[in-house]
mmCIF file with all atom_site columns, C-alpha atoms in Angstrom:
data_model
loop_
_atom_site.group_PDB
_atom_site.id
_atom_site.type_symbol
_atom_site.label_atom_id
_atom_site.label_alt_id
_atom_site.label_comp_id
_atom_site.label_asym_id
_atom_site.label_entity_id
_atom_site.label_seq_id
_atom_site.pdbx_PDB_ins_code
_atom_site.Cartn_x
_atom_site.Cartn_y
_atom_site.Cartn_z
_atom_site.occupancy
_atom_site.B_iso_or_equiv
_atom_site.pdbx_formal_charge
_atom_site.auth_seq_id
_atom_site.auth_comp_id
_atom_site.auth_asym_id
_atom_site.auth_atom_id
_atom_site.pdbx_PDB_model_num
ATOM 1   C CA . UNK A 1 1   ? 100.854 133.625 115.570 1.00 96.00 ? 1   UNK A CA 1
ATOM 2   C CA . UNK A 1 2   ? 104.069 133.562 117.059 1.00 97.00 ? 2   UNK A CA 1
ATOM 3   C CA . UNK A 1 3   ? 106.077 130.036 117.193 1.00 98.00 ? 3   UNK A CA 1
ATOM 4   C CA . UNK A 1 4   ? 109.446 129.957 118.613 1.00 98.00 ? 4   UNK A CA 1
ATOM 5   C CA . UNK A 1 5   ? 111.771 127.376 120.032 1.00 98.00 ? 5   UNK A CA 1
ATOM 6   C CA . UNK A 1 6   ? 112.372 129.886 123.237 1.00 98.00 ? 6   UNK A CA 1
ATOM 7   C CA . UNK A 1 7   ? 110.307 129.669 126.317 1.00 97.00 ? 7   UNK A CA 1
ATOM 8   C CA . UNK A 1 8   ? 109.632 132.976 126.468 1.00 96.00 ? 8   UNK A CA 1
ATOM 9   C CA . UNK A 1 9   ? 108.591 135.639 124.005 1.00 97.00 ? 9   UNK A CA 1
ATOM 10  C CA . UNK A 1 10  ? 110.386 139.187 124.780 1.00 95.00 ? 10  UNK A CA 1
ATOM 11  C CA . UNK A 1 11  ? 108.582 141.963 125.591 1.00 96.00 ? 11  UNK A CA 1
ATOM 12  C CA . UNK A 1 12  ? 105.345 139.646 126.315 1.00 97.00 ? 12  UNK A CA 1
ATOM 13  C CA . UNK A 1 13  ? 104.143 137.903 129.074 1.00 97.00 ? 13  UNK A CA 1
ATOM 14  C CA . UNK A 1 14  ? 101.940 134.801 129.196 1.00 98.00 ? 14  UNK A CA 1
ATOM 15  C CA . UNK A 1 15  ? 98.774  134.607 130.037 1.00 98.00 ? 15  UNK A CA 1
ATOM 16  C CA . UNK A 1 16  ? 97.551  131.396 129.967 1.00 98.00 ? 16  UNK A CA 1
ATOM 17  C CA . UNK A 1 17  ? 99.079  127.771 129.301 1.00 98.00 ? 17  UNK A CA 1
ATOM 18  C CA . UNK A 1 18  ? 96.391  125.672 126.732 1.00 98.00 ? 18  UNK A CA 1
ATOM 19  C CA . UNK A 1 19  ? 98.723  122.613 126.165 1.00 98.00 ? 19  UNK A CA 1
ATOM 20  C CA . UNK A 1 20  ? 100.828 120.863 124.067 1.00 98.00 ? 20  UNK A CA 1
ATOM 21  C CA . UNK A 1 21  ? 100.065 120.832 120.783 1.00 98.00 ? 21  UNK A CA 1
ATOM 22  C CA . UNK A 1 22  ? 101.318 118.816 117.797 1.00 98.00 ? 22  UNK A CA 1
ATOM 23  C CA . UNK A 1 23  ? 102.046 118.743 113.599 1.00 98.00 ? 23  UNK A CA 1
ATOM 24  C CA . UNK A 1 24  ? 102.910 115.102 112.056 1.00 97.00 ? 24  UNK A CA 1
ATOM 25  C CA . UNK A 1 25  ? 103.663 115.264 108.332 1.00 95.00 ? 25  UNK A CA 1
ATOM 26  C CA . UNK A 1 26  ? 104.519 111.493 107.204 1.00 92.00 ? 26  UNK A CA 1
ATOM 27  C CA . UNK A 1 27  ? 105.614 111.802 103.302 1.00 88.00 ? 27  UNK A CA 1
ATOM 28  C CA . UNK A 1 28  ? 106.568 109.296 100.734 1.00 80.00 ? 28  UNK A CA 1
ATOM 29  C CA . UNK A 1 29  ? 110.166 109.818 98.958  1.00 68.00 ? 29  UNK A CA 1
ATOM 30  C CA . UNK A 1 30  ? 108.776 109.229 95.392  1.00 56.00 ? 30  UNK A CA 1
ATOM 31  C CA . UNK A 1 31  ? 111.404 106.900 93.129  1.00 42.00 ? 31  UNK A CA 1
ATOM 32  C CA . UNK A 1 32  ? 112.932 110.075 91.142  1.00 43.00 ? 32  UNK A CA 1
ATOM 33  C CA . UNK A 1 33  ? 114.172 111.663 94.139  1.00 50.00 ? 33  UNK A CA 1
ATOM 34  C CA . UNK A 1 34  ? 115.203 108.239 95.505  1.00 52.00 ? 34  UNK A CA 1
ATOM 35  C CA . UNK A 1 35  ? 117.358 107.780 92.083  1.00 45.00 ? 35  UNK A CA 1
ATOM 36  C CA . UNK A 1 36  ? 118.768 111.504 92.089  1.00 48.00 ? 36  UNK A CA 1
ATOM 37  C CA . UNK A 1 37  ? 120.012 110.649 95.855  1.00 51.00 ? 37  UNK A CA 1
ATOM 38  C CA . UNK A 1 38  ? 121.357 107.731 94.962  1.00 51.00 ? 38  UNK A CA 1
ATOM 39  C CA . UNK A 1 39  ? 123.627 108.979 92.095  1.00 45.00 ? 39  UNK A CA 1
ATOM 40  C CA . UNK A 1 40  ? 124.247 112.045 94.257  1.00 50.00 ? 40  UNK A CA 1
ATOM 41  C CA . UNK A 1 41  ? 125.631 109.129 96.739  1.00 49.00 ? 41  UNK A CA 1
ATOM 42  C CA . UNK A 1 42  ? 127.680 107.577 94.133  1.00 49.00 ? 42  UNK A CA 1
ATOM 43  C CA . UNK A 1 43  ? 129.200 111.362 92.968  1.00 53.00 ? 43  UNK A CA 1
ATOM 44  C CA . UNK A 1 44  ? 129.019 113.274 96.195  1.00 56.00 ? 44  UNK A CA 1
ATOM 45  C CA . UNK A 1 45  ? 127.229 116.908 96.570  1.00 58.00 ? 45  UNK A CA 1
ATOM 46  C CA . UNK A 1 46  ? 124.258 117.461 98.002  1.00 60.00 ? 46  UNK A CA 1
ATOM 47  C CA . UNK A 1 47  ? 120.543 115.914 97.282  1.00 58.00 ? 47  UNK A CA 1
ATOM 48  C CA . UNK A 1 48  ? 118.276 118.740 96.391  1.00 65.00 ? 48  UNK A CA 1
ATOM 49  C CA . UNK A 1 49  ? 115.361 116.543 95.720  1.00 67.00 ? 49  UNK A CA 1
ATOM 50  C CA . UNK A 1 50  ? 115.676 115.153 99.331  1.00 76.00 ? 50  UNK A CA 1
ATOM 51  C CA . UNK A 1 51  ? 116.367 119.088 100.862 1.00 79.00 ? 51  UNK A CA 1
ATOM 52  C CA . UNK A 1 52  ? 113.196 120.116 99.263  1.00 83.00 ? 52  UNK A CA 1
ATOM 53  C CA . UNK A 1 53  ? 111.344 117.454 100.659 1.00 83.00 ? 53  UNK A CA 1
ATOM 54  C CA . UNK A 1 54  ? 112.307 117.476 103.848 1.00 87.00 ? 54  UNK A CA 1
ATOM 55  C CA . UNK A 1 55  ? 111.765 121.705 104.207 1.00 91.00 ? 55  UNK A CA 1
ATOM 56  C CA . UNK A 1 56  ? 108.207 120.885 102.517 1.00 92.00 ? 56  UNK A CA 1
ATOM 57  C CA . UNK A 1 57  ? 107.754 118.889 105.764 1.00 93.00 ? 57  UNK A CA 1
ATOM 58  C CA . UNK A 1 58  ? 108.516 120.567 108.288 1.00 95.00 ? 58  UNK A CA 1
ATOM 59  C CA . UNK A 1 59  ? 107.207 123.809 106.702 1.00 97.00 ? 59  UNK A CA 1
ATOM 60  C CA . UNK A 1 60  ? 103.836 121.942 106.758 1.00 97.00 ? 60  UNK A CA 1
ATOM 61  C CA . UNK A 1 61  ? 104.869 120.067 110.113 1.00 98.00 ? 61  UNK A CA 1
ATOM 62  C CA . UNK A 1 62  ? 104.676 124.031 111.678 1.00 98.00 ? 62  UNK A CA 1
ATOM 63  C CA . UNK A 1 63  ? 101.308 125.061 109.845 1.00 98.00 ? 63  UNK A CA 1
ATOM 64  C CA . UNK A 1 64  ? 99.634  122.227 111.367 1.00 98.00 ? 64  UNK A CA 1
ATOM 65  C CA . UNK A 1 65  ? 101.309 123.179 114.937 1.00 98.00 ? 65  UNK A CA 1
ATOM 66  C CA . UNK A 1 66  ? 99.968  126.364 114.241 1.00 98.00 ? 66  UNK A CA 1
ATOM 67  C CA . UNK A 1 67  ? 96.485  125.511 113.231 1.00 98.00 ? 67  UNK A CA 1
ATOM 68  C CA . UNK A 1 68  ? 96.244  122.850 116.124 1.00 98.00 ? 68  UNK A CA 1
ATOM 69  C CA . UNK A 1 69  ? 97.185  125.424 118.623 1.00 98.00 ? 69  UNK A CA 1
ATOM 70  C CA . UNK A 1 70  ? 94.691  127.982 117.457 1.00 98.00 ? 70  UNK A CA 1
ATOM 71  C CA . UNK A 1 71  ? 92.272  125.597 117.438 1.00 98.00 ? 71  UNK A CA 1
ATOM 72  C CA . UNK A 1 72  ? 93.033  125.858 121.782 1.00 98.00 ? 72  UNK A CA 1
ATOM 73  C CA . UNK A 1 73  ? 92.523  129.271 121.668 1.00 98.00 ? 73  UNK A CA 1
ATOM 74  C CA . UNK A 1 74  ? 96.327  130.195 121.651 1.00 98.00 ? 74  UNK A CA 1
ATOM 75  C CA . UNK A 1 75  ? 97.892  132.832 119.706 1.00 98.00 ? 75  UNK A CA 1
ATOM 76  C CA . UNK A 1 76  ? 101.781 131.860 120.182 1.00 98.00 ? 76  UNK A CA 1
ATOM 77  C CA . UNK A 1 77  ? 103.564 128.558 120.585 1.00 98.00 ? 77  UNK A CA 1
ATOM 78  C CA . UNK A 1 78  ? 106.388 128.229 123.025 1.00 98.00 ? 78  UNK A CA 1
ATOM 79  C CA . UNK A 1 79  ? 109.416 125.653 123.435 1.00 98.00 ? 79  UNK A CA 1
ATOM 80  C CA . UNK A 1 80  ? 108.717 124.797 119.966 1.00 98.00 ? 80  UNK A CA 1
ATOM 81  C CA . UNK A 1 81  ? 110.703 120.730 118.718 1.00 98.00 ? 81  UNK A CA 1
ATOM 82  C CA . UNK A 1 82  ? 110.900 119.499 115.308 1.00 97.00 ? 82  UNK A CA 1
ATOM 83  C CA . UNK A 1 83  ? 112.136 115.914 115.317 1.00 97.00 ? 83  UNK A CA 1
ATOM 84  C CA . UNK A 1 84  ? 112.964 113.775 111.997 1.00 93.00 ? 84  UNK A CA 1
ATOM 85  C CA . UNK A 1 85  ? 112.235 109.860 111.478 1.00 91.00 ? 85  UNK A CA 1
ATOM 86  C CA . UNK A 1 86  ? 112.795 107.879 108.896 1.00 85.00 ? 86  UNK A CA 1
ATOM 87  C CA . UNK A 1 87  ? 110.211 104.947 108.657 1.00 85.00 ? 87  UNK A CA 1
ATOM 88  C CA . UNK A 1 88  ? 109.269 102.098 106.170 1.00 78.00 ? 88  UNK A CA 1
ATOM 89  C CA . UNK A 1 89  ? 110.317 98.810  105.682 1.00 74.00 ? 89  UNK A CA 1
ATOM 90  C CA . UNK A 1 90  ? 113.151 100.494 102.676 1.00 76.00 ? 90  UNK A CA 1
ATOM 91  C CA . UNK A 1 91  ? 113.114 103.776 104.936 1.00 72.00 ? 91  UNK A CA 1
ATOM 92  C CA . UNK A 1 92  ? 111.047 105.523 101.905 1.00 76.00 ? 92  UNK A CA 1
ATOM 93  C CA . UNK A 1 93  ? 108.642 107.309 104.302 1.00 84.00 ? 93  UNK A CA 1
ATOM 94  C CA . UNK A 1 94  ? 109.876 110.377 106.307 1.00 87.00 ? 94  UNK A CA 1
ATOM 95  C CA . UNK A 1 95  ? 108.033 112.084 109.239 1.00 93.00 ? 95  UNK A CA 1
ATOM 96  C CA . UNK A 1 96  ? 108.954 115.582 110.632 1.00 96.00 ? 96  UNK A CA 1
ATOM 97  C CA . UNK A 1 97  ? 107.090 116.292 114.179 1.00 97.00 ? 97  UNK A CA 1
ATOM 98  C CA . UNK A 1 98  ? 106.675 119.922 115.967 1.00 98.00 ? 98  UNK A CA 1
ATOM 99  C CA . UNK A 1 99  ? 105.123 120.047 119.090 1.00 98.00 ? 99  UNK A CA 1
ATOM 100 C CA . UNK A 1 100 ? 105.374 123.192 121.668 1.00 98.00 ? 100 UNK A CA 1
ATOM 101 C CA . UNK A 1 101 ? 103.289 124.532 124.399 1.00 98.00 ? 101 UNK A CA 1
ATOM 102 C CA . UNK A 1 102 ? 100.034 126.633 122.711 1.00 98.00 ? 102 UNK A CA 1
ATOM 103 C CA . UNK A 1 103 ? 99.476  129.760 125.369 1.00 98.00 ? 103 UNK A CA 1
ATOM 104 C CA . UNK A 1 104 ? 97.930  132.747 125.043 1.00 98.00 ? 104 UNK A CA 1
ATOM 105 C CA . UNK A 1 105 ? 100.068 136.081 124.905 1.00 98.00 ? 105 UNK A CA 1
ATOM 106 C CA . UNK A 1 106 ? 99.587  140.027 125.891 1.00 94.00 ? 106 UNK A CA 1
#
């Protein structure tokens, strides 16, 4: 399946529109990662623990964008967003959203 953030895919045309579709991921920072950002904080550089987590969620964000819009009938996604909240009462929870319009391609 093809997912991109374009409207269009080159070379293809679309056929038929099927709808927006949508991944959610909501994940938990776990307390290890939470003290390895902190002292990265404290001594600057980057957070690797945090990185990882947040490409594990949108990676898995996308698969369930994908899955969602083959479940339409669609084999592409078009117009593709990922957006990034932070939520929680400490902000411990993060949630990466996709959504894009599932059509079917030549």
């Amino acid at each position: 399946m093809i997912i991109t953030t374009t409207n269009s895919i080159e070379g293809r045309s679309i056929r038929e529109y099927r709808g927006i579709a949508f991944g959610e991921v909501i994940t938990g920072i776990d307390m290890f990662r939470d003290l390895g950002a902190s002292l990265t904080n404290i001594f600057g550089g980057r957070s690797a623990g945090y990185e990882d987590e947040l490409q594990n969620a949108r990676e898995e964000a996308l698969r369930e964008l994908e899955r969602r819009a083959a479940d339409l009938g669609a084999n592409a996604v078009v117009g593709v967003d990922v957006d990034y909240e932070v939520l929680g009462s400490n902000n411990g929870m993060l949630m990466v959203s996709a959504s894009g319009t599932a059509v079917v391609i030549d």
